[in-house]
C-alpha positions as a LaTeX table, in Angstrom:
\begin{tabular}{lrrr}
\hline
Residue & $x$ (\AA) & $y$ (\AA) & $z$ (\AA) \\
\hline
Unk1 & 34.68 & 95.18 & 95.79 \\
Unk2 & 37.90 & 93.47 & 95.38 \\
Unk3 & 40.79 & 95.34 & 96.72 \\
Unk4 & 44.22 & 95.20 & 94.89 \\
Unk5 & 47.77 & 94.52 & 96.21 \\
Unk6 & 49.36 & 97.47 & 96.79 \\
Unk7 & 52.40 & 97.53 & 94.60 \\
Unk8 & 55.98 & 96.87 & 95.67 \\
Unk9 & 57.19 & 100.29 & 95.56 \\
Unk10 & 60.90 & 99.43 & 96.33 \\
Unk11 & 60.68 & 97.01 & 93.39 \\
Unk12 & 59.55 & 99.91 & 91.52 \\
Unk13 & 61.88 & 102.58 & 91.88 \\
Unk14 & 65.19 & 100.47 & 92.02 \\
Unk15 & 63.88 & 99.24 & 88.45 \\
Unk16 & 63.48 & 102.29 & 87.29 \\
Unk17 & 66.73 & 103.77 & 88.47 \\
Unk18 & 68.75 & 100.87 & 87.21 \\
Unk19 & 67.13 & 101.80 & 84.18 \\
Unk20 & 68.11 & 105.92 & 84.33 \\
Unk21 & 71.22 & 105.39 & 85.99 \\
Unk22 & 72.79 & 102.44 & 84.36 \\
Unk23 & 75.99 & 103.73 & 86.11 \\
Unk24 & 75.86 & 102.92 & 89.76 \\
Unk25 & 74.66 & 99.67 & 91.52 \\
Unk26 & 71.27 & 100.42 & 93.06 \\
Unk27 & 69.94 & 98.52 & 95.82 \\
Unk28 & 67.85 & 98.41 & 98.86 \\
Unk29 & 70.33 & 97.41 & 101.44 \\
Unk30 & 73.62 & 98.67 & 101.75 \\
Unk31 & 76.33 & 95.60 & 100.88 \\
Unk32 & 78.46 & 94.09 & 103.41 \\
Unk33 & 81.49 & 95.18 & 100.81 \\
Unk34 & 79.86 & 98.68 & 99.65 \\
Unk35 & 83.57 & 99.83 & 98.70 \\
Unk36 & 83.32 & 97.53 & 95.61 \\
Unk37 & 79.73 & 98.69 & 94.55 \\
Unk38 & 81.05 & 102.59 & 93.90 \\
Unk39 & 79.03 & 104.83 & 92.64 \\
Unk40 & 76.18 & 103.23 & 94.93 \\
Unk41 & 72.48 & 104.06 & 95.42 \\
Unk42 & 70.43 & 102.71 & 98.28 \\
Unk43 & 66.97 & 103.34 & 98.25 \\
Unk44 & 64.08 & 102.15 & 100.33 \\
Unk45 & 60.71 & 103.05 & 101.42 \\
Unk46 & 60.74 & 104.35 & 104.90 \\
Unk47 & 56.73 & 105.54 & 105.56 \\
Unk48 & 53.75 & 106.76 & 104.03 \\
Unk49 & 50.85 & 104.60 & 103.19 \\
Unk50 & 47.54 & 104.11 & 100.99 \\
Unk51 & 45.49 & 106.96 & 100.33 \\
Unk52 & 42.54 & 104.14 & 99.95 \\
Unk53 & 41.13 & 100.97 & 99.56 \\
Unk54 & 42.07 & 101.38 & 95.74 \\
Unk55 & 45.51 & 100.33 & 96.46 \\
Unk56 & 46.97 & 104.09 & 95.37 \\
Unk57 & 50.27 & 104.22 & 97.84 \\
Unk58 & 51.88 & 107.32 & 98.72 \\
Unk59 & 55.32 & 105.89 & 99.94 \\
Unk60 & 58.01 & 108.15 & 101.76 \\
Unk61 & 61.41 & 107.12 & 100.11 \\
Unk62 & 65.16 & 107.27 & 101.93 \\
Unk63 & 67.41 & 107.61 & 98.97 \\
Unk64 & 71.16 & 107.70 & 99.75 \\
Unk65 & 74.24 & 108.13 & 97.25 \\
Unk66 & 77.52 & 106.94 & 97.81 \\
Unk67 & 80.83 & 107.76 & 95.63 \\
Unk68 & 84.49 & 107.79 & 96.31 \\
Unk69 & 84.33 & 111.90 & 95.95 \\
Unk70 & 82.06 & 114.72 & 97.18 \\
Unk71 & 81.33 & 115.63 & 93.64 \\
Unk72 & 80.66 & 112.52 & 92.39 \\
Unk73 & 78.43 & 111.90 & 95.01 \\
Unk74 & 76.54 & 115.17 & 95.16 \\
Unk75 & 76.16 & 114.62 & 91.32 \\
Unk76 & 74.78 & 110.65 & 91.60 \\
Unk77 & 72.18 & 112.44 & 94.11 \\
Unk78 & 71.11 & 115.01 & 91.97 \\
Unk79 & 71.10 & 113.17 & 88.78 \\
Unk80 & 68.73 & 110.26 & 91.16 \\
Unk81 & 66.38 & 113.09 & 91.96 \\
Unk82 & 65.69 & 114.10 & 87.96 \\
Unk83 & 65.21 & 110.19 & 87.26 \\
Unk84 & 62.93 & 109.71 & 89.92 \\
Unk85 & 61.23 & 112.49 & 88.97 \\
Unk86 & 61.10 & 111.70 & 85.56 \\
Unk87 & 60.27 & 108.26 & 86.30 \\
Unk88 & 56.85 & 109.32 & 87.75 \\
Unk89 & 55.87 & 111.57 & 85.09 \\
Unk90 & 56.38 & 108.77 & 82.30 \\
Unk91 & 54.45 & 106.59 & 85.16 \\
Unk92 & 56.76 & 103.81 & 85.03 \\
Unk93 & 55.70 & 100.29 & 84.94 \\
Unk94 & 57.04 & 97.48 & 86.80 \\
Unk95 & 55.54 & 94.21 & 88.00 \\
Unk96 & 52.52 & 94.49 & 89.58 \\
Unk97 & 52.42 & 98.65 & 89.60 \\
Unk98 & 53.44 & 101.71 & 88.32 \\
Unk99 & 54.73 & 105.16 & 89.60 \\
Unk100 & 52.15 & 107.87 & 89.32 \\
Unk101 & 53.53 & 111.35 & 91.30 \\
Unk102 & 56.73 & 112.73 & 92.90 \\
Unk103 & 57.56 & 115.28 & 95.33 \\
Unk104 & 60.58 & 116.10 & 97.07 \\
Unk105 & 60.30 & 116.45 & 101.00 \\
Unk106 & 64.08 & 116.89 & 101.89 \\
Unk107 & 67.82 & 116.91 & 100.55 \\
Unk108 & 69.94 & 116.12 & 98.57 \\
Unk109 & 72.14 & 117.00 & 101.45 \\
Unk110 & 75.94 & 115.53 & 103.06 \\
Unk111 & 75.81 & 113.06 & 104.95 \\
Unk112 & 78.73 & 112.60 & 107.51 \\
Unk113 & 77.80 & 110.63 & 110.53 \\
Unk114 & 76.15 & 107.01 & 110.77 \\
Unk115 & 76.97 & 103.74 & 109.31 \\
Unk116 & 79.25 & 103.60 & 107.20 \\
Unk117 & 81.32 & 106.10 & 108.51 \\
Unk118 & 82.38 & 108.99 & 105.94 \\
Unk119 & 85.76 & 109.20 & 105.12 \\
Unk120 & 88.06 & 110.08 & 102.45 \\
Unk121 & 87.24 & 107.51 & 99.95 \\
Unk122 & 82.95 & 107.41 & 101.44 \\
Unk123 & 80.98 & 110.52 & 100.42 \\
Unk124 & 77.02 & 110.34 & 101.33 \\
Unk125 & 74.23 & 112.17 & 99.98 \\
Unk126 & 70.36 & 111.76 & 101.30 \\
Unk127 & 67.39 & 112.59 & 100.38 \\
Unk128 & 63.64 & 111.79 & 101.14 \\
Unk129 & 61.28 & 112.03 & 98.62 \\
Unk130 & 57.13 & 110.96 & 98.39 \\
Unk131 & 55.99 & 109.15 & 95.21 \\
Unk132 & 52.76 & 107.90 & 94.98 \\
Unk133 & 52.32 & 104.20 & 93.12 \\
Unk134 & 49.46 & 102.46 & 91.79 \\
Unk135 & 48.17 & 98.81 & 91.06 \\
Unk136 & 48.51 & 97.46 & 87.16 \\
Unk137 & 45.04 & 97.37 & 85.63 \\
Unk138 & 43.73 & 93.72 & 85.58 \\
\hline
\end{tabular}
């Protein structure tokens, strides 16, 4: 048996939120100059693994939303949570993989301590969700 790369799940979901949310940057990192990149999305897997040798990964995903008001930012993470959601029950394709389930595990819910600080122009929401990705076909 050959067993497949597991797919790049990052990859995956930014591309598919860049796609659903063509109004914030979305990244994996936060930028050195994140005050520029409002309405901001970072996401990045953060656990989870393959259920099996058939390369089906069941990744844990930090997603965090950042806008220059509480609103808008509580609204970015909501509006994140239908399109990921939605994003797995289209099963989204990407390079090498696709998205197959979603579930939420925690949030959206205010951030106000770490890095960057909150302030009056910085409003966080987080979330963690589980979405499950599998390998293209060959």
């Amino acid at each position: 048996m050959t067993y497949p790369l597991l797919p790049d799940v990052d990859a995956l979901i930014v591309g598919a939120l860049r796609a659903s949310v063509p109004d914030a940057a979305v990244r994996v990192l936060w930028p050195e100059h994140w005050a520029g990149a409002l309405p901001l999305v970072v996401v990045r897997r953060v656990g989870g693994g393959a259920r099996d040798a058939r390369g089906i990964d069941s990744a844990v995903i930090d997603v965090q939303c950042a806008a220059r008001t509480r609103p808008a930012a509580s609204a970015l993470a909501r509006r994140v949570r239908v399109a990921l959601a939605e994003a797995c029950a289209v099963q989204y394709r990407g390079p090498g993989g696709y998205l197959a389930r979603f579930a939420d595990v925690a949030g959206p819910f205010e951030l106000r301590t770490g890095s960057p600080a909150a302030g009056p122009d910085l409003f966080r929401f987080q979330a963690t969700y589980r979405v499950t990705a599998r390998p293209s076909p060959n």
